[in-house]
Amino acid sequence: MTKGEQHIKRTVQERIEKFKPWFHNIHLPNGMQTAPDHFLGDFPKTMWSRLESIIPEDLTEKTVLDIGCNAGFYSLILARRGAQVIGIDSNDHYLEQARWVAGLFDMSDRILYRKMQVYDLRNLNVQFDIVLFMGVLYHLRYPLLGLDIVSRIVKSLMIFQSLSMPGNSKDVIITDADITHRDHMLEASWPKMAFIEHRFAGDPTNWWAPNASCMEAMLRSSGMRITGNPSPEIYVCEPDTEHPSCITTWDKEEFEAATAHTIDR
C-alpha cells in the first residue's frame, strides 16, 4: 500500500469514527465498512438480498423516495441503478452520514437528502415510481396516518417493512361482526398491534409492533395491493385502483383535518 493509499485509508477511518454510531453497515469504495461489527450482521445488506431481484436493475428515468433513509444504503444502491432518489430522515446525524457516503461514491448529483418527518410528505404534489417505507412505521406515534400519507405518493411500487409481533397467522379476514360478538378479536389472525408505552430495545421511539394480519390489513386499508411477501416483515405493494383508500372517498374530511391539507383524490 502506497503512502497515498495509507493516507486515504486513515482519512476515511477518521470520518467513520467521527460519524459513529452507524446503523447501516456500508461497504465503501476502498473496501472499508462503516459498521463491520453490526449486531444484526452485515445489515442492511442481508435485508437487501431479499429485495434486489424484485426491484428492476435499470431504473433510468425512475424516481425513488427512501423514507427513513438513515445512512443511505438503499438510496445509494437505487441511485447506482440509475434512479433519481430523494432520501428523507428526521435525524441530522444519519443525514450527515448519508451525504458523506454519497460523496464517496460520486452519487451526490443523483441523491437529494432532506430532513423531513413522514407527515411532511402530505405537502408533496408528486408521486414516486418506487417508495421505500422500511423500518419506519413502528417509530410513528400515528402509524395509520403516516401510511395513508405515504400511500398517496406511490406511483408504481412500495416496499414496506416493519417490526412485528411474533407469529404469522392471517387465515381469517372478518369484514363485519355483531358488536356483542367480540371473541374474534382474541384470535391470532385478528389484525392487532402491541403498543409500547416506554421503550423497546432501549429505544423510546419504538411505539408499535403490528402482527402480520395487521400489517396486511393496514396496507389494504391505505389503498395498497400486496403483490409479494419475500420475508415475514417485508411486503411488496402497488396502488390498488379497484379498492382505493377510504381517504379518497367517505373519510376524506378526517384525513384533511388531521393533516391540515386538502386533497383532490
Coordinates of C-alpha atoms in Angstrom, one line a residue:
M1 CA 0.0 0.0 0.0
T2 CA 1.4 3.4 -1.1
K3 CA 1.7 6.3 1.3
G4 CA -1.1 8.0 -0.6
E5 CA -3.4 5.0 -0.2
Q6 CA -2.5 4.8 3.5
H7 CA -3.4 8.5 3.9
I8 CA -6.8 7.9 2.2
K9 CA -7.5 4.9 4.4
R10 CA -6.6 6.9 7.5
T11 CA -8.8 9.8 6.5
V12 CA -11.7 7.5 5.7
Q13 CA -11.3 5.7 9.1
E14 CA -11.3 9.0 10.9
R15 CA -14.5 10.0 9.3
I16 CA -16.1 6.7 10.1
E17 CA -15.1 7.2 13.7
K18 CA -16.4 10.8 13.6
F19 CA -19.8 9.7 12.3
K20 CA -20.4 6.9 14.9
P21 CA -22.7 5.3 15.7
W22 CA -23.7 3.7 12.4
F23 CA -26.9 1.7 11.9
H24 CA -26.1 0.9 8.3
N25 CA -23.0 -1.1 7.5
I26 CA -22.0 0.4 4.2
H27 CA -19.2 -1.2 2.1
L28 CA -17.2 1.9 1.0
P29 CA -15.3 2.2 -2.4
N30 CA -12.0 1.3 -0.8
G31 CA -13.4 -1.8 0.8
M32 CA -13.8 -0.4 4.3
Q33 CA -17.1 -0.8 6.2
T34 CA -18.9 1.6 8.4
A35 CA -20.2 -0.9 10.9
P36 CA -18.4 -4.2 10.4
D37 CA -19.4 -5.5 13.9
H38 CA -23.1 -4.7 13.5
F39 CA -25.3 -6.7 16.0
L40 CA -27.5 -7.7 13.1
G41 CA -24.7 -8.9 10.9
D42 CA -24.0 -7.3 7.6
F43 CA -27.1 -5.1 7.8
P44 CA -28.9 -3.9 5.8
K45 CA -27.2 -5.9 3.1
T46 CA -28.9 -9.1 4.4
M47 CA -32.2 -7.3 4.1
W48 CA -31.4 -6.1 0.6
S49 CA -30.7 -9.7 -0.5
R50 CA -34.4 -10.4 -0.3
L51 CA -35.3 -7.4 -2.4
E52 CA -32.7 -6.9 -5.1
S53 CA -34.4 -9.3 -7.6
I54 CA -37.8 -7.5 -7.0
I55 CA -36.6 -4.0 -8.0
P56 CA -35.6 -3.6 -11.6
E57 CA -31.9 -3.4 -12.4
D58 CA -32.4 -0.5 -14.8
L59 CA -34.0 2.5 -13.0
T60 CA -33.1 5.1 -15.6
E61 CA -35.6 8.0 -15.5
K62 CA -37.3 6.5 -12.5
T63 CA -37.8 8.4 -9.2
V64 CA -37.4 6.9 -5.8
L65 CA -38.3 8.1 -2.3
D66 CA -36.4 6.5 0.5
I67 CA -38.3 7.2 3.8
G68 CA -36.2 6.9 6.9
C69 CA -33.1 6.7 4.7
N70 CA -30.6 6.5 7.7
A71 CA -27.1 6.4 6.3
G72 CA -28.4 5.9 2.7
F73 CA -27.7 2.2 2.0
Y74 CA -30.8 1.8 -0.2
S75 CA -30.7 5.3 -1.7
L76 CA -27.2 4.6 -2.8
I77 CA -28.0 1.2 -4.4
L78 CA -31.0 2.5 -6.3
A79 CA -29.1 5.7 -7.5
R80 CA -26.4 3.4 -8.8
R81 CA -29.1 1.6 -10.8
G82 CA -29.9 4.9 -12.5
A83 CA -32.7 6.4 -10.3
Q84 CA -33.1 9.9 -9.1
V85 CA -33.5 9.5 -5.3
I86 CA -34.8 11.6 -2.5
G87 CA -33.9 10.3 0.9
I88 CA -35.6 11.7 4.0
D89 CA -34.9 11.3 7.6
S90 CA -35.7 13.3 10.8
N91 CA -32.2 12.6 12.2
D92 CA -29.4 15.1 11.4
H93 CA -26.8 12.6 12.3
Y94 CA -27.9 10.0 9.8
L95 CA -28.3 12.6 7.1
E96 CA -24.7 13.7 7.7
Q97 CA -23.6 10.1 7.3
A98 CA -25.6 9.7 4.1
R99 CA -24.3 12.8 2.4
W100 CA -20.7 11.8 3.2
V101 CA -21.2 8.3 1.8
A102 CA -22.9 9.6 -1.3
G103 CA -20.0 11.9 -1.9
L104 CA -17.5 8.9 -1.7
F105 CA -19.5 7.1 -4.4
D106 CA -19.8 10.3 -6.6
M107 CA -23.6 10.0 -6.3
S108 CA -24.4 13.4 -4.8
D109 CA -25.9 14.5 -8.1
R110 CA -28.4 11.6 -8.1
I111 CA -29.4 11.7 -4.4
L112 CA -31.0 14.5 -2.5
Y113 CA -31.2 14.2 1.2
R114 CA -33.7 16.2 3.2
K115 CA -34.6 16.5 6.8
M116 CA -38.3 15.6 7.0
Q117 CA -40.9 13.8 9.0
V118 CA -43.2 11.3 7.3
Y119 CA -46.1 13.6 8.0
D120 CA -44.4 16.4 6.0
L121 CA -45.0 14.3 2.9
R122 CA -48.6 15.4 2.9
N123 CA -47.4 18.6 1.2
L124 CA -45.9 16.8 -1.8
N125 CA -47.9 17.0 -5.0
V126 CA -45.8 14.5 -6.9
Q127 CA -45.7 10.7 -6.9
F128 CA -42.6 8.5 -7.0
D129 CA -42.2 5.4 -9.1
I130 CA -40.7 3.5 -6.1
V131 CA -41.2 4.3 -2.4
L132 CA -39.2 2.5 0.3
F133 CA -41.1 2.6 3.6
M134 CA -38.9 0.3 5.7
G135 CA -38.2 0.4 9.4
V136 CA -40.4 3.4 10.0
L137 CA -44.0 2.6 10.8
Y138 CA -43.3 1.3 14.3
H139 CA -41.5 4.6 15.1
L140 CA -44.6 6.6 14.3
R141 CA -46.9 7.8 17.0
Y142 CA -49.6 8.0 14.4
P143 CA -48.9 5.0 12.2
L144 CA -52.0 4.7 10.0
L145 CA -52.0 8.4 9.3
G146 CA -48.4 8.1 8.2
L147 CA -49.2 5.1 6.0
D148 CA -52.2 7.0 4.4
I149 CA -49.9 9.9 3.6
V150 CA -47.2 7.7 2.1
S151 CA -49.6 5.6 0.0
R152 CA -50.9 8.7 -1.8
I153 CA -47.5 9.3 -3.3
V154 CA -46.8 5.8 -4.6
K155 CA -47.0 5.6 -8.4
S156 CA -46.0 2.0 -9.1
L157 CA -44.2 0.2 -6.3
M158 CA -43.8 0.4 -2.5
I159 CA -41.6 -1.8 -0.4
F160 CA -42.9 -1.9 3.2
Q161 CA -41.2 -3.3 6.3
S162 CA -42.0 -3.1 10.0
L163 CA -41.0 -4.6 13.3
S164 CA -43.8 -7.0 14.1
M165 CA -45.3 -9.2 16.8
P166 CA -44.3 -12.9 16.8
G167 CA -46.4 -15.3 14.6
N168 CA -47.7 -15.3 11.1
S169 CA -51.3 -16.2 11.5
K170 CA -53.5 -14.5 8.9
D171 CA -56.1 -17.1 7.9
V172 CA -59.3 -15.2 8.7
I173 CA -60.5 -11.9 7.3
I174 CA -63.6 -10.8 9.0
T175 CA -65.4 -8.0 7.2
D176 CA -68.1 -7.4 9.8
A177 CA -69.3 -8.7 13.2
D178 CA -72.0 -8.0 15.7
I179 CA -71.0 -5.6 18.5
T180 CA -71.8 -8.3 21.1
H181 CA -69.6 -10.9 19.4
R182 CA -66.0 -9.8 20.1
D183 CA -64.3 -13.1 20.7
H184 CA -62.9 -13.0 17.1
M185 CA -60.6 -10.2 18.3
L186 CA -58.8 -12.6 20.5
E187 CA -57.9 -14.9 17.6
A188 CA -54.3 -14.8 16.4
S189 CA -55.5 -13.9 12.9
W190 CA -57.3 -10.7 14.1
P191 CA -55.3 -7.6 13.0
K192 CA -53.8 -6.1 16.1
M193 CA -50.8 -4.0 17.2
A194 CA -48.9 -4.2 20.5
F195 CA -48.5 -0.7 22.0
I196 CA -45.1 0.1 23.5
E197 CA -45.5 2.6 26.3
H198 CA -41.9 3.2 27.3
R199 CA -39.0 1.6 25.5
F200 CA -38.3 -1.4 23.3
A201 CA -34.8 -2.5 22.6
G202 CA -33.7 0.6 24.5
D203 CA -35.4 2.9 22.0
P204 CA -38.2 5.3 23.3
T205 CA -39.3 5.9 19.6
N206 CA -40.5 2.3 19.2
W207 CA -44.2 2.7 19.7
W208 CA -45.9 -0.2 17.9
A209 CA -45.5 -3.8 16.9
P210 CA -48.2 -5.0 14.5
N211 CA -48.9 -8.6 13.8
A212 CA -48.7 -10.0 10.2
S213 CA -52.5 -9.7 9.8
C214 CA -52.5 -6.1 10.9
M215 CA -49.7 -5.1 8.5
E216 CA -51.6 -6.6 5.6
A217 CA -54.9 -5.1 6.7
M218 CA -53.3 -1.6 7.1
L219 CA -51.8 -1.8 3.7
R220 CA -55.1 -2.8 2.1
S221 CA -56.9 -0.1 4.1
S222 CA -54.5 2.5 2.7
G223 CA -55.2 1.5 -0.9
M224 CA -52.3 -0.9 -1.5
R225 CA -52.5 -4.3 -3.1
I226 CA -49.9 -6.7 -1.7
T227 CA -48.1 -8.5 -4.6
G228 CA -45.3 -10.1 -2.7
N229 CA -44.1 -11.1 0.8
P230 CA -40.4 -12.0 0.4
S231 CA -39.9 -12.4 4.2
P232 CA -42.2 -12.2 7.2
E233 CA -41.8 -8.5 7.8
I234 CA -41.5 -7.3 4.2
Y235 CA -44.3 -6.6 1.7
V236 CA -44.2 -5.6 -1.9
C237 CA -47.2 -3.4 -2.8
E238 CA -48.8 -1.4 -5.7
P239 CA -51.7 1.0 -5.7
D240 CA -55.0 -0.9 -5.8
T241 CA -57.2 1.1 -8.2
E242 CA -60.1 -1.2 -7.6
H243 CA -60.0 -0.7 -3.8
P244 CA -58.6 2.8 -3.1
S245 CA -58.1 4.1 0.4
C246 CA -61.1 5.5 2.2
I247 CA -59.4 8.8 2.4
T248 CA -60.3 9.3 -1.2
T249 CA -64.0 8.6 -0.5
W250 CA -66.0 8.7 2.7
D251 CA -63.2 9.6 5.1
K252 CA -61.6 12.4 3.1
E253 CA -62.6 15.1 5.6
E254 CA -61.0 13.3 8.5
F255 CA -57.7 13.0 6.7
E256 CA -57.8 16.6 5.6
A257 CA -58.5 17.7 9.2
A258 CA -55.6 15.5 10.6
T259 CA -53.1 16.9 8.0
A260 CA -54.4 20.4 7.5
H261 CA -54.1 19.6 3.8
T262 CA -56.8 19.5 1.1
I263 CA -56.7 16.5 -1.3
D264 CA -58.2 16.3 -4.7
R265 CA -58.2 12.5 -4.9

